[in-house]
N, C-alpha and C. Protein backbone atom coordinates (compact mmCIF):
# COMPACT_ATOMS: atom_id res chain seq x y z
N THR A 1 -76.89 -74.03 2.48
CA THR A 1 -77.92 -74.57 1.62
C THR A 1 -77.32 -74.91 0.26
N LYS A 2 -77.59 -76.09 -0.20
CA LYS A 2 -77.11 -76.54 -1.50
C LYS A 2 -78.04 -75.98 -2.57
N THR A 3 -77.47 -75.27 -3.54
CA THR A 3 -78.31 -74.62 -4.54
C THR A 3 -78.11 -75.15 -5.94
N ARG A 4 -77.13 -76.03 -6.14
CA ARG A 4 -76.89 -76.58 -7.47
C ARG A 4 -76.90 -78.10 -7.40
N VAL A 5 -77.38 -78.73 -8.46
CA VAL A 5 -77.40 -80.18 -8.53
C VAL A 5 -75.96 -80.69 -8.61
N GLY A 6 -75.69 -81.80 -7.97
CA GLY A 6 -74.37 -82.41 -8.02
C GLY A 6 -74.10 -83.23 -6.78
N HIS A 7 -73.17 -84.14 -6.91
CA HIS A 7 -72.82 -85.01 -5.79
C HIS A 7 -71.96 -84.29 -4.77
N CYS A 8 -72.19 -84.55 -3.51
CA CYS A 8 -71.33 -84.17 -2.40
C CYS A 8 -71.73 -85.07 -1.25
N SER A 9 -70.77 -85.48 -0.45
CA SER A 9 -71.12 -86.35 0.67
C SER A 9 -70.91 -85.62 1.99
N VAL A 10 -71.79 -85.93 2.95
CA VAL A 10 -71.77 -85.29 4.26
C VAL A 10 -71.86 -86.39 5.31
N SER A 11 -70.92 -86.40 6.25
CA SER A 11 -70.94 -87.39 7.33
C SER A 11 -70.92 -86.70 8.69
N CYS A 12 -71.51 -87.35 9.66
CA CYS A 12 -71.39 -86.88 11.03
C CYS A 12 -70.01 -87.27 11.55
N LYS A 13 -69.40 -86.39 12.30
CA LYS A 13 -68.07 -86.63 12.82
C LYS A 13 -68.07 -87.80 13.81
N GLU A 14 -69.08 -87.83 14.67
CA GLU A 14 -69.15 -88.90 15.66
C GLU A 14 -69.69 -90.17 15.02
N GLY A 15 -69.04 -91.28 15.34
CA GLY A 15 -69.49 -92.58 14.87
C GLY A 15 -70.03 -93.40 16.02
N PHE A 16 -70.72 -94.47 15.68
CA PHE A 16 -71.34 -95.31 16.69
C PHE A 16 -70.96 -96.76 16.46
N SER A 17 -70.75 -97.48 17.56
CA SER A 17 -70.43 -98.90 17.48
C SER A 17 -70.86 -99.57 18.78
N ARG A 18 -70.83 -100.88 18.76
CA ARG A 18 -71.15 -101.62 19.98
C ARG A 18 -70.20 -101.25 21.10
N SER A 19 -68.91 -101.06 20.76
CA SER A 19 -67.89 -100.80 21.78
C SER A 19 -68.00 -99.39 22.38
N THR A 20 -68.64 -98.44 21.69
CA THR A 20 -68.79 -97.09 22.24
C THR A 20 -70.00 -96.99 23.17
N GLY A 21 -70.78 -98.07 23.26
CA GLY A 21 -71.97 -98.05 24.09
C GLY A 21 -73.16 -97.42 23.39
N HIS A 22 -73.02 -97.11 22.12
CA HIS A 22 -74.11 -96.53 21.33
C HIS A 22 -74.53 -97.53 20.26
N SER A 23 -75.11 -98.62 20.68
CA SER A 23 -75.46 -99.66 19.71
C SER A 23 -76.85 -99.46 19.10
N ARG A 24 -77.63 -98.55 19.66
CA ARG A 24 -78.93 -98.18 19.09
C ARG A 24 -79.02 -96.66 19.05
N VAL A 25 -79.07 -96.15 17.85
CA VAL A 25 -79.08 -94.69 17.65
C VAL A 25 -80.18 -94.35 16.65
N ALA A 26 -80.87 -93.24 16.90
CA ALA A 26 -81.94 -92.80 15.99
C ALA A 26 -81.77 -91.32 15.68
N TRP A 27 -82.16 -90.94 14.47
CA TRP A 27 -82.19 -89.53 14.09
C TRP A 27 -83.27 -89.34 13.04
N ARG A 28 -83.68 -88.09 12.88
CA ARG A 28 -84.74 -87.75 11.92
C ARG A 28 -84.18 -86.82 10.86
N VAL A 29 -84.57 -87.08 9.62
CA VAL A 29 -84.15 -86.27 8.48
C VAL A 29 -85.40 -85.66 7.86
N ARG A 30 -85.39 -84.33 7.73
CA ARG A 30 -86.50 -83.67 7.03
C ARG A 30 -86.06 -83.41 5.59
N TYR A 31 -86.86 -83.93 4.66
CA TYR A 31 -86.59 -83.77 3.25
C TYR A 31 -86.96 -82.35 2.85
N GLY A 32 -86.04 -81.67 2.17
CA GLY A 32 -86.23 -80.25 1.90
C GLY A 32 -86.51 -79.90 0.46
N ASN A 33 -86.13 -78.70 0.12
CA ASN A 33 -86.38 -78.11 -1.19
C ASN A 33 -85.66 -78.89 -2.29
N THR A 34 -86.28 -78.99 -3.44
CA THR A 34 -85.68 -79.70 -4.58
C THR A 34 -85.48 -78.76 -5.77
N ALA A 35 -85.33 -77.48 -5.52
CA ALA A 35 -85.23 -76.49 -6.61
C ALA A 35 -84.07 -76.79 -7.56
N CYS A 36 -82.99 -77.40 -7.05
CA CYS A 36 -81.84 -77.65 -7.92
C CYS A 36 -82.08 -78.84 -8.85
N LEU A 37 -83.05 -79.69 -8.56
CA LEU A 37 -83.38 -80.83 -9.43
C LEU A 37 -84.86 -81.21 -9.22
N PRO A 38 -85.77 -80.34 -9.63
CA PRO A 38 -87.19 -80.55 -9.32
C PRO A 38 -87.82 -81.76 -10.00
N GLU A 39 -87.20 -82.29 -11.03
CA GLU A 39 -87.77 -83.46 -11.70
C GLU A 39 -87.35 -84.78 -11.06
N GLN A 40 -86.47 -84.74 -10.05
CA GLN A 40 -86.03 -85.97 -9.42
C GLN A 40 -85.95 -85.85 -7.90
N GLY A 41 -85.17 -84.91 -7.39
CA GLY A 41 -85.05 -84.72 -5.94
C GLY A 41 -84.34 -85.85 -5.22
N TRP A 42 -83.28 -86.39 -5.81
CA TRP A 42 -82.58 -87.56 -5.27
C TRP A 42 -81.81 -87.22 -4.00
N LEU A 43 -81.96 -88.06 -2.96
CA LEU A 43 -81.25 -87.91 -1.69
C LEU A 43 -80.91 -89.29 -1.15
N PHE A 44 -79.64 -89.48 -0.75
CA PHE A 44 -79.22 -90.72 -0.10
C PHE A 44 -79.11 -90.47 1.40
N VAL A 45 -79.63 -91.41 2.19
CA VAL A 45 -79.56 -91.37 3.65
C VAL A 45 -79.02 -92.72 4.10
N GLY A 46 -77.97 -92.70 4.92
CA GLY A 46 -77.42 -93.97 5.36
C GLY A 46 -76.34 -93.82 6.40
N VAL A 47 -75.43 -94.78 6.41
CA VAL A 47 -74.29 -94.79 7.32
C VAL A 47 -73.04 -95.16 6.53
N HIS A 48 -71.89 -94.67 7.01
CA HIS A 48 -70.61 -94.92 6.33
C HIS A 48 -69.61 -95.34 7.40
N ARG A 49 -68.81 -96.35 7.11
CA ARG A 49 -67.84 -96.80 8.11
C ARG A 49 -66.45 -96.18 7.91
N ASP A 50 -66.27 -95.41 6.84
CA ASP A 50 -64.98 -94.77 6.60
C ASP A 50 -65.20 -93.39 5.99
N PRO A 51 -65.87 -92.47 6.72
CA PRO A 51 -66.25 -91.20 6.13
C PRO A 51 -65.08 -90.30 5.75
N SER A 52 -63.93 -90.47 6.37
CA SER A 52 -62.79 -89.63 5.99
C SER A 52 -62.31 -89.96 4.58
N ASN A 53 -62.67 -91.12 4.06
CA ASN A 53 -62.33 -91.51 2.70
C ASN A 53 -63.55 -91.59 1.79
N ALA A 54 -64.65 -90.99 2.22
CA ALA A 54 -65.87 -91.00 1.39
C ALA A 54 -65.63 -90.20 0.12
N THR A 55 -66.13 -90.71 -0.98
CA THR A 55 -66.01 -90.01 -2.25
C THR A 55 -67.22 -89.10 -2.44
N GLU A 56 -67.19 -88.28 -3.49
CA GLU A 56 -68.34 -87.42 -3.75
C GLU A 56 -69.55 -88.21 -4.25
N VAL A 57 -69.33 -89.44 -4.66
CA VAL A 57 -70.44 -90.35 -5.01
C VAL A 57 -70.41 -91.51 -4.02
N SER A 58 -70.50 -91.15 -2.75
CA SER A 58 -70.27 -92.09 -1.65
C SER A 58 -71.27 -93.23 -1.58
N ASP A 59 -72.44 -93.11 -2.21
CA ASP A 59 -73.40 -94.21 -2.15
C ASP A 59 -72.87 -95.47 -2.81
N ILE A 60 -71.82 -95.35 -3.65
CA ILE A 60 -71.22 -96.55 -4.25
C ILE A 60 -69.93 -96.95 -3.55
N ASP A 61 -69.55 -96.26 -2.47
CA ASP A 61 -68.37 -96.65 -1.70
C ASP A 61 -68.61 -98.01 -1.04
N PRO A 62 -67.58 -98.86 -0.96
CA PRO A 62 -67.75 -100.15 -0.29
C PRO A 62 -68.15 -100.03 1.17
N GLY A 63 -67.81 -98.92 1.82
CA GLY A 63 -68.11 -98.75 3.24
C GLY A 63 -69.40 -98.03 3.52
N CYS A 64 -70.31 -97.99 2.56
CA CYS A 64 -71.55 -97.23 2.71
C CYS A 64 -72.77 -98.13 2.60
N CYS A 65 -73.76 -97.90 3.48
CA CYS A 65 -75.02 -98.64 3.46
C CYS A 65 -76.17 -97.67 3.70
N GLY A 66 -77.28 -97.87 3.02
CA GLY A 66 -78.44 -97.02 3.22
C GLY A 66 -79.38 -97.09 2.05
N LEU A 67 -80.09 -95.99 1.80
CA LEU A 67 -81.04 -95.97 0.70
C LEU A 67 -81.16 -94.58 0.11
N SER A 68 -81.59 -94.56 -1.15
CA SER A 68 -81.86 -93.30 -1.83
C SER A 68 -83.35 -93.15 -2.02
N VAL A 69 -83.81 -91.90 -1.91
CA VAL A 69 -85.22 -91.58 -2.10
C VAL A 69 -85.33 -90.54 -3.22
N THR A 70 -86.49 -90.46 -3.82
CA THR A 70 -86.76 -89.48 -4.87
C THR A 70 -88.19 -88.97 -4.74
N LEU A 71 -88.49 -87.95 -5.51
CA LEU A 71 -89.86 -87.48 -5.63
C LEU A 71 -90.68 -88.55 -6.36
N ALA A 72 -91.98 -88.49 -6.24
CA ALA A 72 -92.86 -89.51 -6.83
C ALA A 72 -92.78 -89.58 -8.34
N ILE A 73 -92.31 -88.53 -9.00
CA ILE A 73 -92.22 -88.55 -10.47
C ILE A 73 -90.97 -89.28 -10.98
N ASP A 74 -90.15 -89.81 -10.06
CA ASP A 74 -88.92 -90.49 -10.46
C ASP A 74 -88.83 -91.86 -9.78
N THR A 75 -88.19 -92.81 -10.42
CA THR A 75 -88.07 -94.16 -9.85
C THR A 75 -86.62 -94.59 -9.63
N ASP A 76 -85.67 -93.66 -9.72
CA ASP A 76 -84.26 -94.00 -9.55
C ASP A 76 -83.89 -93.98 -8.07
N ASN A 77 -84.51 -94.87 -7.30
CA ASN A 77 -84.24 -94.96 -5.87
C ASN A 77 -84.10 -96.42 -5.48
N GLY A 78 -83.49 -96.67 -4.33
CA GLY A 78 -83.31 -98.05 -3.90
C GLY A 78 -82.35 -98.19 -2.75
N LEU A 79 -81.93 -99.42 -2.50
CA LEU A 79 -81.08 -99.76 -1.37
C LEU A 79 -79.63 -99.93 -1.81
N ARG A 80 -78.71 -99.57 -0.91
CA ARG A 80 -77.28 -99.74 -1.17
C ARG A 80 -76.64 -100.41 0.03
N VAL A 81 -75.86 -101.44 -0.24
CA VAL A 81 -75.07 -102.10 0.79
C VAL A 81 -73.70 -102.40 0.20
N GLY A 82 -72.66 -101.84 0.81
CA GLY A 82 -71.30 -102.11 0.36
C GLY A 82 -71.07 -101.77 -1.10
N GLY A 83 -71.70 -100.70 -1.58
CA GLY A 83 -71.51 -100.28 -2.96
C GLY A 83 -72.42 -100.96 -3.97
N LYS A 84 -73.21 -101.91 -3.54
CA LYS A 84 -74.12 -102.62 -4.45
C LYS A 84 -75.51 -102.01 -4.36
N PHE A 85 -76.15 -101.83 -5.52
CA PHE A 85 -77.45 -101.17 -5.62
C PHE A 85 -78.55 -102.16 -5.93
N ALA A 86 -79.65 -102.05 -5.20
CA ALA A 86 -80.85 -102.84 -5.48
C ALA A 86 -81.99 -101.84 -5.71
N LYS A 87 -82.38 -101.68 -6.97
CA LYS A 87 -83.40 -100.69 -7.32
C LYS A 87 -84.75 -101.08 -6.73
N ARG A 88 -85.44 -100.08 -6.19
CA ARG A 88 -86.79 -100.26 -5.66
C ARG A 88 -87.80 -99.53 -6.53
N GLY A 89 -87.56 -98.24 -6.77
CA GLY A 89 -88.46 -97.46 -7.60
C GLY A 89 -89.65 -96.85 -6.89
N ASP A 90 -89.90 -97.26 -5.63
CA ASP A 90 -91.08 -96.78 -4.93
C ASP A 90 -90.77 -96.08 -3.60
N LEU A 91 -89.52 -95.70 -3.39
CA LEU A 91 -89.14 -95.00 -2.16
C LEU A 91 -89.29 -93.50 -2.40
N HIS A 92 -90.54 -93.05 -2.35
CA HIS A 92 -90.86 -91.67 -2.70
C HIS A 92 -91.07 -90.80 -1.46
N VAL A 93 -90.72 -89.53 -1.61
CA VAL A 93 -90.88 -88.53 -0.56
C VAL A 93 -91.38 -87.24 -1.20
N ALA A 94 -91.81 -86.31 -0.35
CA ALA A 94 -92.22 -84.98 -0.78
C ALA A 94 -91.58 -83.95 0.14
N THR A 95 -91.46 -82.75 -0.33
CA THR A 95 -90.87 -81.68 0.47
C THR A 95 -91.58 -81.59 1.82
N GLY A 96 -90.78 -81.56 2.88
CA GLY A 96 -91.31 -81.49 4.24
C GLY A 96 -91.48 -82.83 4.92
N ASP A 97 -91.41 -83.92 4.17
CA ASP A 97 -91.54 -85.26 4.77
C ASP A 97 -90.39 -85.53 5.73
N VAL A 98 -90.66 -86.39 6.73
CA VAL A 98 -89.66 -86.77 7.71
C VAL A 98 -89.30 -88.24 7.54
N LEU A 99 -88.01 -88.53 7.55
CA LEU A 99 -87.50 -89.90 7.51
C LEU A 99 -86.93 -90.22 8.88
N GLN A 100 -87.46 -91.26 9.51
CA GLN A 100 -86.95 -91.71 10.81
C GLN A 100 -85.87 -92.76 10.55
N CYS A 101 -84.64 -92.47 10.94
CA CYS A 101 -83.51 -93.37 10.71
C CYS A 101 -83.13 -94.06 12.01
N ASN A 102 -82.85 -95.37 11.93
CA ASN A 102 -82.49 -96.15 13.11
C ASN A 102 -81.31 -97.04 12.78
N LEU A 103 -80.26 -96.90 13.58
CA LEU A 103 -79.09 -97.75 13.48
C LEU A 103 -79.13 -98.70 14.67
N ASN A 104 -79.22 -100.00 14.40
CA ASN A 104 -79.29 -101.00 15.47
C ASN A 104 -78.11 -101.95 15.29
N LEU A 105 -77.06 -101.73 16.06
CA LEU A 105 -75.85 -102.53 15.91
C LEU A 105 -75.95 -103.88 16.62
N HIS A 106 -76.93 -104.06 17.52
CA HIS A 106 -77.18 -105.39 18.08
C HIS A 106 -77.66 -106.34 16.99
N GLU A 107 -78.52 -105.83 16.11
CA GLU A 107 -79.06 -106.63 15.02
C GLU A 107 -78.29 -106.45 13.71
N GLY A 108 -77.39 -105.45 13.67
CA GLY A 108 -76.61 -105.19 12.46
C GLY A 108 -77.45 -104.61 11.34
N THR A 109 -78.36 -103.67 11.68
CA THR A 109 -79.27 -103.12 10.67
C THR A 109 -79.30 -101.60 10.70
N PHE A 110 -79.64 -101.04 9.55
CA PHE A 110 -79.97 -99.62 9.42
C PHE A 110 -81.33 -99.57 8.75
N SER A 111 -82.26 -98.82 9.34
CA SER A 111 -83.60 -98.75 8.78
C SER A 111 -84.06 -97.30 8.65
N VAL A 112 -84.95 -97.10 7.69
CA VAL A 112 -85.56 -95.79 7.46
C VAL A 112 -87.06 -96.00 7.37
N THR A 113 -87.80 -95.19 8.14
CA THR A 113 -89.25 -95.27 8.13
C THR A 113 -89.82 -93.93 7.67
N HIS A 114 -90.72 -94.01 6.71
CA HIS A 114 -91.45 -92.86 6.16
C HIS A 114 -92.92 -93.12 6.48
N ALA A 115 -93.75 -92.11 6.36
CA ALA A 115 -95.18 -92.28 6.65
C ALA A 115 -95.84 -93.35 5.78
N LYS A 116 -95.28 -93.61 4.57
CA LYS A 116 -95.91 -94.56 3.64
C LYS A 116 -95.11 -95.83 3.41
N TRP A 117 -93.89 -95.93 3.94
CA TRP A 117 -93.08 -97.13 3.72
C TRP A 117 -91.99 -97.24 4.79
N SER A 118 -91.40 -98.40 4.86
CA SER A 118 -90.29 -98.64 5.78
C SER A 118 -89.33 -99.64 5.12
N GLU A 119 -88.04 -99.36 5.21
CA GLU A 119 -87.02 -100.24 4.62
C GLU A 119 -85.88 -100.46 5.60
N MET A 120 -85.27 -101.64 5.50
CA MET A 120 -84.14 -101.97 6.36
C MET A 120 -83.05 -102.62 5.51
N VAL A 121 -81.80 -102.26 5.79
CA VAL A 121 -80.67 -102.92 5.15
C VAL A 121 -79.81 -103.57 6.22
N GLN A 122 -79.27 -104.71 5.87
CA GLN A 122 -78.34 -105.42 6.75
C GLN A 122 -76.96 -104.85 6.53
N LEU A 123 -76.31 -104.41 7.60
CA LEU A 123 -74.96 -103.86 7.50
C LEU A 123 -73.98 -104.97 7.17
N ASP A 124 -73.05 -104.70 6.26
CA ASP A 124 -72.11 -105.73 5.86
C ASP A 124 -71.02 -105.97 6.92
N GLN A 125 -70.79 -105.00 7.82
CA GLN A 125 -69.83 -105.16 8.91
C GLN A 125 -70.43 -104.56 10.19
N PRO A 126 -71.30 -105.29 10.86
CA PRO A 126 -72.02 -104.73 12.01
C PRO A 126 -71.14 -104.35 13.19
N THR A 127 -69.92 -104.87 13.28
CA THR A 127 -69.06 -104.52 14.41
C THR A 127 -68.21 -103.27 14.16
N ALA A 128 -68.30 -102.70 12.96
CA ALA A 128 -67.54 -101.49 12.62
C ALA A 128 -68.12 -100.27 13.32
N VAL A 129 -67.39 -99.16 13.27
CA VAL A 129 -67.91 -97.87 13.71
C VAL A 129 -68.63 -97.25 12.52
N TRP A 130 -69.90 -96.89 12.70
CA TRP A 130 -70.74 -96.35 11.63
C TRP A 130 -71.08 -94.90 11.91
N HIS A 131 -70.98 -94.07 10.87
CA HIS A 131 -71.28 -92.64 10.96
C HIS A 131 -72.52 -92.32 10.13
N PRO A 132 -73.49 -91.59 10.68
CA PRO A 132 -74.61 -91.14 9.84
C PRO A 132 -74.06 -90.40 8.62
N HIS A 133 -74.65 -90.68 7.46
CA HIS A 133 -74.08 -90.20 6.20
C HIS A 133 -75.17 -89.81 5.22
N PHE A 134 -74.91 -88.76 4.43
CA PHE A 134 -75.90 -88.20 3.52
C PHE A 134 -75.24 -87.82 2.20
N LEU A 135 -76.00 -87.96 1.14
CA LEU A 135 -75.54 -87.55 -0.19
C LEU A 135 -76.69 -86.80 -0.85
N PRO A 136 -76.70 -85.47 -0.72
CA PRO A 136 -77.80 -84.67 -1.27
C PRO A 136 -77.56 -84.26 -2.71
N PHE A 137 -77.80 -85.16 -3.64
CA PHE A 137 -77.58 -84.87 -5.05
C PHE A 137 -78.56 -83.83 -5.58
N GLY A 138 -79.84 -84.00 -5.31
CA GLY A 138 -80.84 -83.11 -5.88
C GLY A 138 -81.86 -82.59 -4.89
N ALA A 139 -81.54 -82.61 -3.59
CA ALA A 139 -82.50 -82.15 -2.60
C ALA A 139 -81.76 -81.64 -1.36
N GLU A 140 -82.35 -80.67 -0.70
CA GLU A 140 -81.85 -80.21 0.58
C GLU A 140 -82.40 -81.13 1.67
N PHE A 141 -81.73 -81.13 2.83
CA PHE A 141 -82.23 -81.90 3.96
C PHE A 141 -81.80 -81.20 5.25
N SER A 142 -82.45 -81.54 6.34
CA SER A 142 -82.02 -81.04 7.64
C SER A 142 -82.22 -82.16 8.66
N LEU A 143 -81.45 -82.10 9.72
CA LEU A 143 -81.57 -83.08 10.81
C LEU A 143 -82.43 -82.48 11.91
N GLU A 144 -83.25 -83.32 12.50
CA GLU A 144 -84.12 -82.86 13.60
C GLU A 144 -83.79 -83.59 14.87
């Protein structure tokens, strides 16, 4: 359990690609406790194509795509593709919420669905091997 605010990146060891026969993959993320940063609760959920070289601020890595979410009292959230940020401000979650993540390599997309919103990013290299990736700056999370 992460108990202090700060960047760290977490990737799944197994990656997915069209060539591995896993071109459509889904997983669920439960948004957890925000005690280490209760005024923001920032969490990045996405995919990374080079996790062995992921930095501690991996959401700005060129090989990373996904989105960041925050508590409703904060607006520092948005979409990331290849290190570029597009602020949204309305990707809000609460403790216990579930994010449904879908990687679709036939269409070259990664999407996240919440009970109140849904977002999709176009992968910059859809033929690459993509690994589920997380950056829990101010919130705990678990996979279901």
